[in-house]
XYZ file of C-alpha atoms in Angstrom:
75
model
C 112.749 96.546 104.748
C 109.879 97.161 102.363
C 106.415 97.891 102.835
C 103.342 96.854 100.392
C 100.444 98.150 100.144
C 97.256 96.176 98.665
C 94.414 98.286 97.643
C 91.746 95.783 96.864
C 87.573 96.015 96.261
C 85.539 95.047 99.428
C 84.706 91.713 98.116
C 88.483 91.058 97.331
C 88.995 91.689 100.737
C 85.903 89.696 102.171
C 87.655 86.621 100.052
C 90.776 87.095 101.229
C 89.311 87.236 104.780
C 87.450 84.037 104.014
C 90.940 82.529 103.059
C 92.728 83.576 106.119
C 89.491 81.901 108.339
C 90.349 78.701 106.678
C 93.762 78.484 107.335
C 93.082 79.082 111.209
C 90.398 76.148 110.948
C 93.315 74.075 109.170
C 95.137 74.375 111.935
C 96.654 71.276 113.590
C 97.051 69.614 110.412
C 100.482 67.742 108.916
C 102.358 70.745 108.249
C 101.876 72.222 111.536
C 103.134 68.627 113.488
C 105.671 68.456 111.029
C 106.703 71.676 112.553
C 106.376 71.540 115.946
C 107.939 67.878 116.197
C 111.582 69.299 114.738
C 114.074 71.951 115.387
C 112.100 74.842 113.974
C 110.554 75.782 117.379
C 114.091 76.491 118.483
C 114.373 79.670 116.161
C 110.719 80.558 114.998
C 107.613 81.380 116.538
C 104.330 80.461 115.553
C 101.985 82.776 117.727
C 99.167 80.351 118.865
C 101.729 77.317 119.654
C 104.133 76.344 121.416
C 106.939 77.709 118.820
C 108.276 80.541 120.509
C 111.632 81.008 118.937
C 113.275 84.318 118.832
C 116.090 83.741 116.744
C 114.080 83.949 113.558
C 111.545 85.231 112.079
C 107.464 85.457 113.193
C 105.957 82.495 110.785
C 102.824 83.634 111.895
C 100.572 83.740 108.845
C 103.190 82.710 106.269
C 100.664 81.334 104.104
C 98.767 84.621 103.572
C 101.945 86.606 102.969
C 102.564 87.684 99.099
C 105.932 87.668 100.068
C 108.970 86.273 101.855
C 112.163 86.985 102.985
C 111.710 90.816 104.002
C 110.024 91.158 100.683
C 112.841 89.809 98.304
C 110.934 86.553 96.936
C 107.492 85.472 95.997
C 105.418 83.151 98.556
């Protein structure tokens, strides 16, 4: 599995903070009923809802992540 490492300036960081506080005010939106009305619950969990699958993996802050898929493709 890889690991990355962002080194970024304190106000890159304060902005990316900023952009992680608006995605938890987003919450509840169409994306996240989409979600939570279909099968996805069944193998992901979404820590703050009711998805509390264990089969796959943590979606928890997908949106924030540079990444996906253990690293292999661009989010």
């Amino acid at each position: 599995m890889r690991i990355r490492v962002v080194v970024q300036s304190q106000v890159e960081f304060d902005r990316s903070a900023q952009r992680a506080d608006f995605a938890r005010r987003c919450a509840g939106g169409d994306g996240e009923r989409v979600f939570l009305a279909n099968i996805c619950v069944n193998c992901h969990t979404i820590r703050g809802t009711t998805a509390t699958g264990t089969a796959g993996p943590d979606l928890t802050h997908i949106g924030a992540r540079a990444t996906i898929g253990a690293g292999v493709l661009p989010n």
